[in-house]
One Martini backbone bead per residue (centre of mass of N, CA, C, O) as a GRO file, in nm:
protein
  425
    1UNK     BB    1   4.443   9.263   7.218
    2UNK     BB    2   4.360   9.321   7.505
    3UNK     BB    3   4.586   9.258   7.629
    4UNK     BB    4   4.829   9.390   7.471
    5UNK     BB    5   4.731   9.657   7.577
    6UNK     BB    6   4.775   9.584   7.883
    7UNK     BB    7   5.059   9.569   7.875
    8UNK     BB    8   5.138   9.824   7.788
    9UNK     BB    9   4.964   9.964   8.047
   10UNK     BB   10   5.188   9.843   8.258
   11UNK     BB   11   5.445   9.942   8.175
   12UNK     BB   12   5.383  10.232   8.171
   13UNK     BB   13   5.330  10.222   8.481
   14UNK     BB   14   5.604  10.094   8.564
   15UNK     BB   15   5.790  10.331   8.486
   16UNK     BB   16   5.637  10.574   8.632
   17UNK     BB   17   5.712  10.480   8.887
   18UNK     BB   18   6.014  10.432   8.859
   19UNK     BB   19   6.129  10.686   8.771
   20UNK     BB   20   6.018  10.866   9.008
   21UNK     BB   21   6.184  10.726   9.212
   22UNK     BB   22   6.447  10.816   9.111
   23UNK     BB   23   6.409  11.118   9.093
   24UNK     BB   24   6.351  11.137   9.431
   25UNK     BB   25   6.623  11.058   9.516
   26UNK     BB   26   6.809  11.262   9.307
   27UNK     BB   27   6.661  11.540   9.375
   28UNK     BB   28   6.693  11.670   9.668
   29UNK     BB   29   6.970  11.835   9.617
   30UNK     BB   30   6.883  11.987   9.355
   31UNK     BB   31   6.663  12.193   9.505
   32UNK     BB   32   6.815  12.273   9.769
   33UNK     BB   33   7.108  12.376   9.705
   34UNK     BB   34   7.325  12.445   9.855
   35UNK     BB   35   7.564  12.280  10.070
   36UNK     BB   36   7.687  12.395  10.347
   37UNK     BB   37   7.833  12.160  10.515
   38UNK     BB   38   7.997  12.033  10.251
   39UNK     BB   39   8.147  12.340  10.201
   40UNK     BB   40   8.252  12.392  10.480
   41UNK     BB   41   8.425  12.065  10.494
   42UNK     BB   42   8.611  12.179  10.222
   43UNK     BB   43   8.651  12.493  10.272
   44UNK     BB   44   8.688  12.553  10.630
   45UNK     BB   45   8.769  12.313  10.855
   46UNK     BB   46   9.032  12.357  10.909
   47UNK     BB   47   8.966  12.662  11.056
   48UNK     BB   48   8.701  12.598  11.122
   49UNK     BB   49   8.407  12.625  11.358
   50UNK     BB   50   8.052  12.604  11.393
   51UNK     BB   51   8.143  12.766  11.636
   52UNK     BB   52   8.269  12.937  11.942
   53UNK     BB   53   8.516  12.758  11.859
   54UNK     BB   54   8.867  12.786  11.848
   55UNK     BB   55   9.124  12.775  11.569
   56UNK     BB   56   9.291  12.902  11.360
   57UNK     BB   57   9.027  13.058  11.362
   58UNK     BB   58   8.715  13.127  11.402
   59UNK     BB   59   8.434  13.113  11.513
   60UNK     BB   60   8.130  13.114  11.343
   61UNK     BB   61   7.874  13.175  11.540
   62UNK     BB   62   7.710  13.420  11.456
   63UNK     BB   63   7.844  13.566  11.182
   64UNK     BB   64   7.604  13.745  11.063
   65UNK     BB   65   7.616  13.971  11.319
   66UNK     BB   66   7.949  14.043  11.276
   67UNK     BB   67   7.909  14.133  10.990
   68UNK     BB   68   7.790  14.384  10.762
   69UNK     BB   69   7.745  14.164  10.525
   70UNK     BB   70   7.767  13.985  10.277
   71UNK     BB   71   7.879  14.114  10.065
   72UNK     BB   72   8.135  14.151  10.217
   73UNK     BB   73   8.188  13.796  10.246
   74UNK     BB   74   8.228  13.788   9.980
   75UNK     BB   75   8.502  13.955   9.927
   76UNK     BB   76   8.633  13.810  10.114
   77UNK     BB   77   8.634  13.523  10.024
   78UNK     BB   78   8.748  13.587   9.743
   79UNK     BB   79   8.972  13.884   9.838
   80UNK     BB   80   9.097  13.949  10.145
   81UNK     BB   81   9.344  14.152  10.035
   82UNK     BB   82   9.165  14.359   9.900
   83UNK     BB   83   9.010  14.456  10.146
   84UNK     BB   84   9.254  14.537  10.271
   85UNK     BB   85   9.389  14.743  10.067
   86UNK     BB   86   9.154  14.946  10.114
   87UNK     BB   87   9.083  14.960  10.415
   88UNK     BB   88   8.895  14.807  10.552
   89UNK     BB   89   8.798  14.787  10.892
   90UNK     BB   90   8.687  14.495  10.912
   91UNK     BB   91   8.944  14.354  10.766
   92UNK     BB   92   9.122  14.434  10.999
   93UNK     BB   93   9.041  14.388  11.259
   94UNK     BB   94   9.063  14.073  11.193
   95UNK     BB   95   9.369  14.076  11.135
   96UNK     BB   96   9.419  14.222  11.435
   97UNK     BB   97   9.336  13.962  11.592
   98UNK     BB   98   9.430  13.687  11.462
   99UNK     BB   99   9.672  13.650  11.303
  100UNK     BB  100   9.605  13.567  11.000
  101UNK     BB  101   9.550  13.399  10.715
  102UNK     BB  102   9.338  13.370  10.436
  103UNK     BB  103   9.207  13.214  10.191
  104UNK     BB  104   9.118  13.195   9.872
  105UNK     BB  105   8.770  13.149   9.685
  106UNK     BB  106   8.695  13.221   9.374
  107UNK     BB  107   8.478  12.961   9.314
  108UNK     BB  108   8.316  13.081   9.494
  109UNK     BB  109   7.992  13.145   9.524
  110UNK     BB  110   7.722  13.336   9.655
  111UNK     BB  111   7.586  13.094   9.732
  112UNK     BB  112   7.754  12.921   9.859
  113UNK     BB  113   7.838  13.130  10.051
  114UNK     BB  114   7.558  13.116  10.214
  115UNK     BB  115   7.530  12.849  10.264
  116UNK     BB  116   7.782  12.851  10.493
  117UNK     BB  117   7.675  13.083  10.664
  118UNK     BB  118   7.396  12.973  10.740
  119UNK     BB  119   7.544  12.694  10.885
  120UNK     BB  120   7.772  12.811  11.054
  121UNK     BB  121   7.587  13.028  11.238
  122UNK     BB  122   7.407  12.792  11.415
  123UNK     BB  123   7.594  12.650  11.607
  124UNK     BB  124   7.577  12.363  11.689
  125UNK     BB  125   7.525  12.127  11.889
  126UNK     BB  126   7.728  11.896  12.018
  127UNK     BB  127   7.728  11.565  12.062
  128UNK     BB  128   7.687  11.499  12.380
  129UNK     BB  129   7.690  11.716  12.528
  130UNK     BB  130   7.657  11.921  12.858
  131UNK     BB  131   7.450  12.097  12.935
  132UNK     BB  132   7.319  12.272  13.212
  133UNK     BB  133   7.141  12.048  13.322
  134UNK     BB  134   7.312  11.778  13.260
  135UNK     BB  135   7.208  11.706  12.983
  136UNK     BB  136   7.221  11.500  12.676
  137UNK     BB  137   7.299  11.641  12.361
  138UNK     BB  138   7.109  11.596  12.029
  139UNK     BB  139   7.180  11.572  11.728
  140UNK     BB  140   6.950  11.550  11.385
  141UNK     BB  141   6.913  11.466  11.101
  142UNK     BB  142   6.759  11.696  10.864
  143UNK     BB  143   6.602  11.583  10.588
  144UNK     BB  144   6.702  11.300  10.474
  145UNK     BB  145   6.684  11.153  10.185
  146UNK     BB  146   6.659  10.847  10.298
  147UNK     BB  147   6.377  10.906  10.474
  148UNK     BB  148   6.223  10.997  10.241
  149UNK     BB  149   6.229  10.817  10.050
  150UNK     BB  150   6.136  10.563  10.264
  151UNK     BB  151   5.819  10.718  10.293
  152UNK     BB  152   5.775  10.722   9.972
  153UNK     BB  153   5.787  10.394   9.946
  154UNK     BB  154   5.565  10.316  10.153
  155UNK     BB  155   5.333  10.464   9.984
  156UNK     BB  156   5.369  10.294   9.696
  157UNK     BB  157   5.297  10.046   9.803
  158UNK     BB  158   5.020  10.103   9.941
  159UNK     BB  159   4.910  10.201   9.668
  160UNK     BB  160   4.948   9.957   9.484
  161UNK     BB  161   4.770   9.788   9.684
  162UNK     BB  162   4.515   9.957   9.626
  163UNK     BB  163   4.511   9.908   9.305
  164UNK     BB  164   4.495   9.611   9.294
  165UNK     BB  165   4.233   9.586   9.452
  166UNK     BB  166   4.076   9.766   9.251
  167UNK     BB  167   4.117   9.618   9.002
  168UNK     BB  168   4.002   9.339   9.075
  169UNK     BB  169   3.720   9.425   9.113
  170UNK     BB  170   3.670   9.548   8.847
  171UNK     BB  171   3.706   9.316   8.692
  172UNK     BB  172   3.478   9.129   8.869
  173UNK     BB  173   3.253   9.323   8.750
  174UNK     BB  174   3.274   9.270   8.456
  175UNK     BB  175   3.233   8.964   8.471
  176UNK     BB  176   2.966   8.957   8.627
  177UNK     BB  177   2.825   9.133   8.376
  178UNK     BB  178   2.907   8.883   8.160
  179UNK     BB  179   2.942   8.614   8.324
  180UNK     BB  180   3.190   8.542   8.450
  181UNK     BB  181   3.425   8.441   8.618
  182UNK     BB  182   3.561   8.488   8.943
  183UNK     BB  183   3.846   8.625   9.033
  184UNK     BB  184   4.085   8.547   9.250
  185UNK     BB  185   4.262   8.676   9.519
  186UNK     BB  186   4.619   8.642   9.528
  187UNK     BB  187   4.840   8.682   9.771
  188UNK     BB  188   5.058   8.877   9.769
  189UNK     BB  189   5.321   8.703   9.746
  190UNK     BB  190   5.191   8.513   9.494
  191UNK     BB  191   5.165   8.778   9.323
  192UNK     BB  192   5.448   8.864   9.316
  193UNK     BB  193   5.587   8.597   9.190
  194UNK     BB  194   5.419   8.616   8.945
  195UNK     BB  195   5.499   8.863   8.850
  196UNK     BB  196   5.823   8.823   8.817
  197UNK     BB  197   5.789   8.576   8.603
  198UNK     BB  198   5.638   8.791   8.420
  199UNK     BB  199   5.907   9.014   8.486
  200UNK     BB  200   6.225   8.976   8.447
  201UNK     BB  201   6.312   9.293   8.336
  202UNK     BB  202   6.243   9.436   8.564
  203UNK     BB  203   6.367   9.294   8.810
  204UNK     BB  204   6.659   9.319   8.684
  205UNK     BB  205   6.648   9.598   8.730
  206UNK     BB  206   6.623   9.633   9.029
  207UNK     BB  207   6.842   9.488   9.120
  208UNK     BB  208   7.041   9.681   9.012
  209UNK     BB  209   6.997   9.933   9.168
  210UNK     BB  210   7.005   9.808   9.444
  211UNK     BB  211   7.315   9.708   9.364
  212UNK     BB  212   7.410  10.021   9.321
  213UNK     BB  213   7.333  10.105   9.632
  214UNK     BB  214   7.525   9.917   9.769
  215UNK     BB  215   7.782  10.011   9.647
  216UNK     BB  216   7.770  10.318   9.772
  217UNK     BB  217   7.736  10.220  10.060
  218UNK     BB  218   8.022  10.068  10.053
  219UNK     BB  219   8.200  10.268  10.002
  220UNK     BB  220   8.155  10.494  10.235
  221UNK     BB  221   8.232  10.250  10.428
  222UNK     BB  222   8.489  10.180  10.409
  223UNK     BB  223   8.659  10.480  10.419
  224UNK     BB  224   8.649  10.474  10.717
  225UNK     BB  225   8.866  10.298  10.751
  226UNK     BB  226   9.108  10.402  10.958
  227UNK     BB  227   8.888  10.615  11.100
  228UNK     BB  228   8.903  10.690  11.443
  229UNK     BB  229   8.724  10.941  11.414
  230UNK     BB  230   8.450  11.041  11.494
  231UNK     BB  231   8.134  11.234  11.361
  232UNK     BB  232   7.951  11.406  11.604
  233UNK     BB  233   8.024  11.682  11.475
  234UNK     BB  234   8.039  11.870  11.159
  235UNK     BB  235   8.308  11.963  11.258
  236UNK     BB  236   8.427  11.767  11.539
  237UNK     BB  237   8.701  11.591  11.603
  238UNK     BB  238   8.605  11.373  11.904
  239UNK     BB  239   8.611  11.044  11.871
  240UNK     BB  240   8.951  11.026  11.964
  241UNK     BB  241   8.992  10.961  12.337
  242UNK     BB  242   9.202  10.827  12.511
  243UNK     BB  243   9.373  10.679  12.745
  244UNK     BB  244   9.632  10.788  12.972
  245UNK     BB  245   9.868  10.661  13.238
  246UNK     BB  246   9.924  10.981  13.153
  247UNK     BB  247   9.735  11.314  13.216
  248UNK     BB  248   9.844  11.483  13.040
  249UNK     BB  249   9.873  11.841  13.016
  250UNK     BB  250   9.841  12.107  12.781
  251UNK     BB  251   9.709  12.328  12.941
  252UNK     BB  252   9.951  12.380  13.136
  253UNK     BB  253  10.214  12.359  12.985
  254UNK     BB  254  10.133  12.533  12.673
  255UNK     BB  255   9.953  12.761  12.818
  256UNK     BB  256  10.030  12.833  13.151
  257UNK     BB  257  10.357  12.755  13.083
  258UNK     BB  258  10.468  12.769  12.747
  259UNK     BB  259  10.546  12.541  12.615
  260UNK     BB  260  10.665  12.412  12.346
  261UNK     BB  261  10.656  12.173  12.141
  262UNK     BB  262  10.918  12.142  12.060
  263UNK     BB  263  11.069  12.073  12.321
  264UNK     BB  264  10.940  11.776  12.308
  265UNK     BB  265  10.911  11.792  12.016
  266UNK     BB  266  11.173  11.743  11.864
  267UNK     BB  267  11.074  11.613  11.567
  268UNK     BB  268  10.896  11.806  11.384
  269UNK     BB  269  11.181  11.972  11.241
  270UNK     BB  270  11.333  11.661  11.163
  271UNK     BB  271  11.101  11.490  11.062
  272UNK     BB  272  10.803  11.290  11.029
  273UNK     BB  273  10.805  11.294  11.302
  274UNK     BB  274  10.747  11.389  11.607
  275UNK     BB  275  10.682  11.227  11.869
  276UNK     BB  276  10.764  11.099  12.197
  277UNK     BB  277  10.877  11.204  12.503
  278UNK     BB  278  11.065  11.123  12.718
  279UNK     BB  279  11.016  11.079  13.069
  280UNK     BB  280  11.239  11.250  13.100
  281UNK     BB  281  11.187  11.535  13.012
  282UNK     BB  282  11.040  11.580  13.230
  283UNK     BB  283  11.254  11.567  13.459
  284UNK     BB  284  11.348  11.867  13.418
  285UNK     BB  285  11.088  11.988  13.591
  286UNK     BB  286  11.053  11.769  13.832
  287UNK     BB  287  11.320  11.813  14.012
  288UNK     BB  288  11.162  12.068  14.118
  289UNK     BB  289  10.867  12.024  14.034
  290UNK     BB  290  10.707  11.867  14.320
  291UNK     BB  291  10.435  11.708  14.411
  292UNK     BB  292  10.389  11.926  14.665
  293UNK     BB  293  10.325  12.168  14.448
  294UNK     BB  294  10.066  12.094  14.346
  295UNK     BB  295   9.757  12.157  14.359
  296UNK     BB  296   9.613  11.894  14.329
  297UNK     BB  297   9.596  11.544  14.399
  298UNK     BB  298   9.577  11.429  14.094
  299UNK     BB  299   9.848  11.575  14.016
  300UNK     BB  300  10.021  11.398  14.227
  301UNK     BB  301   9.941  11.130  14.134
  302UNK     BB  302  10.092  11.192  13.825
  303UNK     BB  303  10.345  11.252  13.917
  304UNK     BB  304  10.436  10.980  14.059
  305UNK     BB  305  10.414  10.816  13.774
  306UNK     BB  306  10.676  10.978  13.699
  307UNK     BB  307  10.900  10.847  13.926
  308UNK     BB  308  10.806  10.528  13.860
  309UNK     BB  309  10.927  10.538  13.610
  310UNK     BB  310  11.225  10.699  13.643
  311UNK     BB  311  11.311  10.628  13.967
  312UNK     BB  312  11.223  10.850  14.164
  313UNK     BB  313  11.367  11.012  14.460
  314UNK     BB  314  11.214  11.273  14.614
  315UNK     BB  315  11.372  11.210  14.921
  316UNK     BB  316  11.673  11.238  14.745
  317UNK     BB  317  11.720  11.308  14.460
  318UNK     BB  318  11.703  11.007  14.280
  319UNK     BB  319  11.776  10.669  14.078
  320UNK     BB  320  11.687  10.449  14.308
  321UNK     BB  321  11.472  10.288  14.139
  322UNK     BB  322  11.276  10.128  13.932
  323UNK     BB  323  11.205  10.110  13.608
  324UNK     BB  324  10.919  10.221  13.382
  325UNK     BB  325  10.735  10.210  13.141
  326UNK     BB  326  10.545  10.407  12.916
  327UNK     BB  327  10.230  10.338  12.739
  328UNK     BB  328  10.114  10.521  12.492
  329UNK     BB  329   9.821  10.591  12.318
  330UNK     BB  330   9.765  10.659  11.977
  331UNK     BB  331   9.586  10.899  11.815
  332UNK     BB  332   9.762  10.990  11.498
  333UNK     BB  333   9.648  10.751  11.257
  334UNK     BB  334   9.797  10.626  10.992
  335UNK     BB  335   9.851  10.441  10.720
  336UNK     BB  336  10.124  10.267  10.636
  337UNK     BB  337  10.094  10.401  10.304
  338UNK     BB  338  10.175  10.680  10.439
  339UNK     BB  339  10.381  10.982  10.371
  340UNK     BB  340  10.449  11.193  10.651
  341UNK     BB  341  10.593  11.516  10.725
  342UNK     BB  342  10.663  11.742  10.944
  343UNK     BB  343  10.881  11.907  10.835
  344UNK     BB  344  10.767  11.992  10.577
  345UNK     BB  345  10.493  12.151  10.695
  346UNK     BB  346  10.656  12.343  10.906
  347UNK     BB  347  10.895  12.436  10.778
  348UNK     BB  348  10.824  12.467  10.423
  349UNK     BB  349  10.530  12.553  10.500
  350UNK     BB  350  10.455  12.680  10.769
  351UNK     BB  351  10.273  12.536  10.984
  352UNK     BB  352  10.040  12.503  11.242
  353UNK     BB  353   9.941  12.255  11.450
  354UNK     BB  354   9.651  12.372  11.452
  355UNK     BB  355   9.559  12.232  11.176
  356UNK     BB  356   9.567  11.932  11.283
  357UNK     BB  357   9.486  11.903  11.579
  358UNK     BB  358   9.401  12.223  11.715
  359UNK     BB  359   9.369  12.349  12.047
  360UNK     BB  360   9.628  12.232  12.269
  361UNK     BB  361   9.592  12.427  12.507
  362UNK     BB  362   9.285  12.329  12.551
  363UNK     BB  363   9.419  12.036  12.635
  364UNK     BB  364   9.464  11.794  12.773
  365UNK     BB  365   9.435  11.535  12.666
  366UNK     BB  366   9.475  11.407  12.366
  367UNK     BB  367   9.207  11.482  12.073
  368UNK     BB  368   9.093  11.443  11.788
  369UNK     BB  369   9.018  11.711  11.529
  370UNK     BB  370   9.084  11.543  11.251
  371UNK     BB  371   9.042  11.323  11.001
  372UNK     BB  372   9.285  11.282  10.799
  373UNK     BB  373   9.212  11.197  10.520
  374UNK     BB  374   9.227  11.223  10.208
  375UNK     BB  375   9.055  11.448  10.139
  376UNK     BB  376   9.143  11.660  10.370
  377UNK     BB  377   9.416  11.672  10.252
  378UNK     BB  378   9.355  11.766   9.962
  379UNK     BB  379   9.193  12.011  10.013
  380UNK     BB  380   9.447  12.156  10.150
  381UNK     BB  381   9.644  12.177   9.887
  382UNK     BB  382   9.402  12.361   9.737
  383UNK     BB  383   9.384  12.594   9.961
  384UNK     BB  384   9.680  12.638  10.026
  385UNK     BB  385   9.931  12.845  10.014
  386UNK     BB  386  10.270  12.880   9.923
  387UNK     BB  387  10.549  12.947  10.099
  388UNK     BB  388  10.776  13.190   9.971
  389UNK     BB  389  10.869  13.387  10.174
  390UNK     BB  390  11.153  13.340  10.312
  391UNK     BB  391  11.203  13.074  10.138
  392UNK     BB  392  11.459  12.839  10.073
  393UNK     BB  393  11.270  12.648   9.953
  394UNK     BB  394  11.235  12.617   9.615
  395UNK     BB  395  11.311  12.823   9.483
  396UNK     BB  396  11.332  12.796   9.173
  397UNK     BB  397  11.003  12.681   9.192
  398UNK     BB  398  10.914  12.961   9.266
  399UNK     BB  399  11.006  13.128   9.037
  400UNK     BB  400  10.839  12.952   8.794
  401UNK     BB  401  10.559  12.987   8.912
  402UNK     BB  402  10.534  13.279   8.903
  403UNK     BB  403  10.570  13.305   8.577
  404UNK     BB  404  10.331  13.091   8.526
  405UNK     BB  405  10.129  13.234   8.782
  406UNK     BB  406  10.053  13.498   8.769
  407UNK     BB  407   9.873  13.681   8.998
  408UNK     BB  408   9.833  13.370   9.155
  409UNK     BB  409   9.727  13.170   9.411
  410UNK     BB  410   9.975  12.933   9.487
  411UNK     BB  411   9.940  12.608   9.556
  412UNK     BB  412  10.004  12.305   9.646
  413UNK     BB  413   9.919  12.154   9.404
  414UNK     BB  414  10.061  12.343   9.180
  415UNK     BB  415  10.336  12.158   9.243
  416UNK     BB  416  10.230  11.834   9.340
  417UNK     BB  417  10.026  11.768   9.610
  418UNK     BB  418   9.813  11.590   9.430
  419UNK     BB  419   9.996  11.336   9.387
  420UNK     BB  420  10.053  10.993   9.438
  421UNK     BB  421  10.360  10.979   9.519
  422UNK     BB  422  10.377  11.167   9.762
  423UNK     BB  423  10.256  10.972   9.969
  424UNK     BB  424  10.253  10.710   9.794
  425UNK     BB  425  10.497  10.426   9.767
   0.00000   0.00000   0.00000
């Protein structure tokens, strides 16, 4: 009787320890309150960065000492039209600097859309940077979860061995006052064989939860497979920056001398490709400005490349050389079952390319700077409004929609933009 008492108390302490573990491990999300970083990169990362960095809007680096305050920040984030429409001065200032429209988001709560403000005004230094010191910022995952739970994990361990081991004395001061022979202590590993031996039903539920956790952190590695650039800092994907045989700077070309990007990639309006242009398109402004003309060496070196591609004398001003190949390095790489159209979301959908691209005016070699993922476009679809206004594609379609959503601001999901067979064939 005394031994079933004593099992049915080994049980009972071994749920609520178990029970506890489980608890601690998947509470930590639950009391924290809404995740800013999360609710950031689902529905803010398109257009902003968490620095003073620009994207398609402002960076947000210390936006709460630059609005008036939260109160505002809520009616701006849930219908930012609308306090354009009353007239608010610093919504009107807003929308005269930066000239874009911002999407509304009537489903982020007051609670949510503070956890967003709250992370993304500390503008965190991204990983790798290199401050003034000429020393390389590191910034480091706090309060992970992970981490919480594994010195959890490990003071529980602890506590189990010393309880182990009081159970042990006390027992044998029992036996010693009965007169009992006294239980020799196990070492720990034999001891556990037998625990294990005699507690088939535990260890197979043990065994099951941590094959459940090793399942979800094994999802979550697969998912990032063709996944090129790394995510150095929560906003900022600019871990895939090849080089490239020749330096072509996008900040000179695009940003200090204005060319658009239509004129190289002639392709963005009218195919799936934007197109990599041919080095002779280079050639249309080299046979002009020739590299004695360039301001730096380096400069001078990169022009040189285009004439040895191109086969180009600058000293007859002729095609007068062997021509050379140029193979470049591609950046924005999607899996080949992905069906992606620049026309479509260019000319149809009206999108400025710095929205999956980056701020290319800024940028010497290009590199990515969004993740590109299927969530990543998933849910640009789900807060992107359709234009409509002027937009001579899918009028009958676009009648229709306003029809059945009246005064409702109608997103890309909502005409069918993330049903499966739109991107996969």
């Amino acid at each position: 009787m005394k031994s079933h008492h004593w099992q049915n108390a080994q049980s009972r302490r071994f749920v609520v320890v178990f029970s506890l573990a489980i608890s601690l491990l998947f509470s930590f999300n639950v009391f924290a309150g809404p995740d800013g970083k999360k609710l950031f990169q689902a529905n803010c990362a398109q257009c902003h960065f968490a620095s003073d960095k620009m994207s398609t809007g402002p960076g947000l680096k210390d936006v709460l000492n630059r609005i008036p305050g939260k109160d505002w920040a809520h009616a701006w984030v849930h219908d930012n039209a609308a306090l354009l429409a009353k007239g608010d001065a610093y919504a009107t200032q807003i929308k005269t600097k930066y000239q874009a429209s911002m999407n509304k988001f009537p489903a982020l709560t007051n609670e949510e859309i503070d956890a967003i403000l709250d992370y993304a005004s500390k503008g965190e230094v991204p990983v790798g940077a290199v401050g003034a010191t000429g020393e390389t910022q590191t910034t480091e995952e706090q309060g992970s979860p992970f981490y919480i739970f594994l010195i959890i994990l490990v003071v529980l361990i602890v506590l189990i061995a010393i309880l182990r081991y009081t159970k042990i004395n006390l027992r044998n001061a029992y036996n010693e006052k009965e007169g009992l022979p006294e239980e020799p202590a196990l070492p720990f590993l034999d001891a556990s064989r037998k625990w294990m031996n005699e507690n088939k039903r535990k260890v197979a539920l043990i065994g099951f939860f941590l094959f459940c956790c090793l399942i979800v952190k094994g999802w979550y590695a697969l998912k990032g497979i063709g996944v090129y650039a790394e995510e150095v800092h929560p906003d900022e994907w600019v871990g895939y920056h090849p080089s490239q045989p020749i330096k072509f700077s996008h900040k000179i070309h695009a940003d200090i001398n204005g060319i658009q990007c239509v004129y190289c990639h002639t392709g963005v309006e009218k195919s799936k490709t934007a197109g990599i242009p041919p080095i002779m398109v280079c050639m249309n402004c080299h046979k002009v400005i020739d590299q004695n003309q360039a301001g730096t060496d380096e400069s001078k070196a990169e022009i040189a490349k285009i004439y040895f591609a191109t086969g180009w004398d600058p000293k007859t001003h002729a095609y007068s050389n062997p021509q050379h190949p140029v193979v470049w390095n591609k950046v924005h790489v999607l899996p080949d079952h992905v069906f992606f159209s620049h026309q479509q979301h260019v000319v149809v959908g009206k999108l400025q390319c710095d929205n999956c691209h980056g701020d290319v005016k800024k940028m010497t070699t290009i590199e990515q700077q969004r993740p590109l993922t299927m969530g990543w476009c998933i849910n640009c679809h789900r807060v992107t409004p359709v234009q409509m206004e002027g937009n001579g594609y899918y009028e009958a379609l676009h009648e229709k929609m306003k029809e059945k959503y009246k005064d409702q601001p109608i997103t890309v999901s909502m005409i069918g933009g993330i049903e499966c067979s739109r991107c996969h064939y």
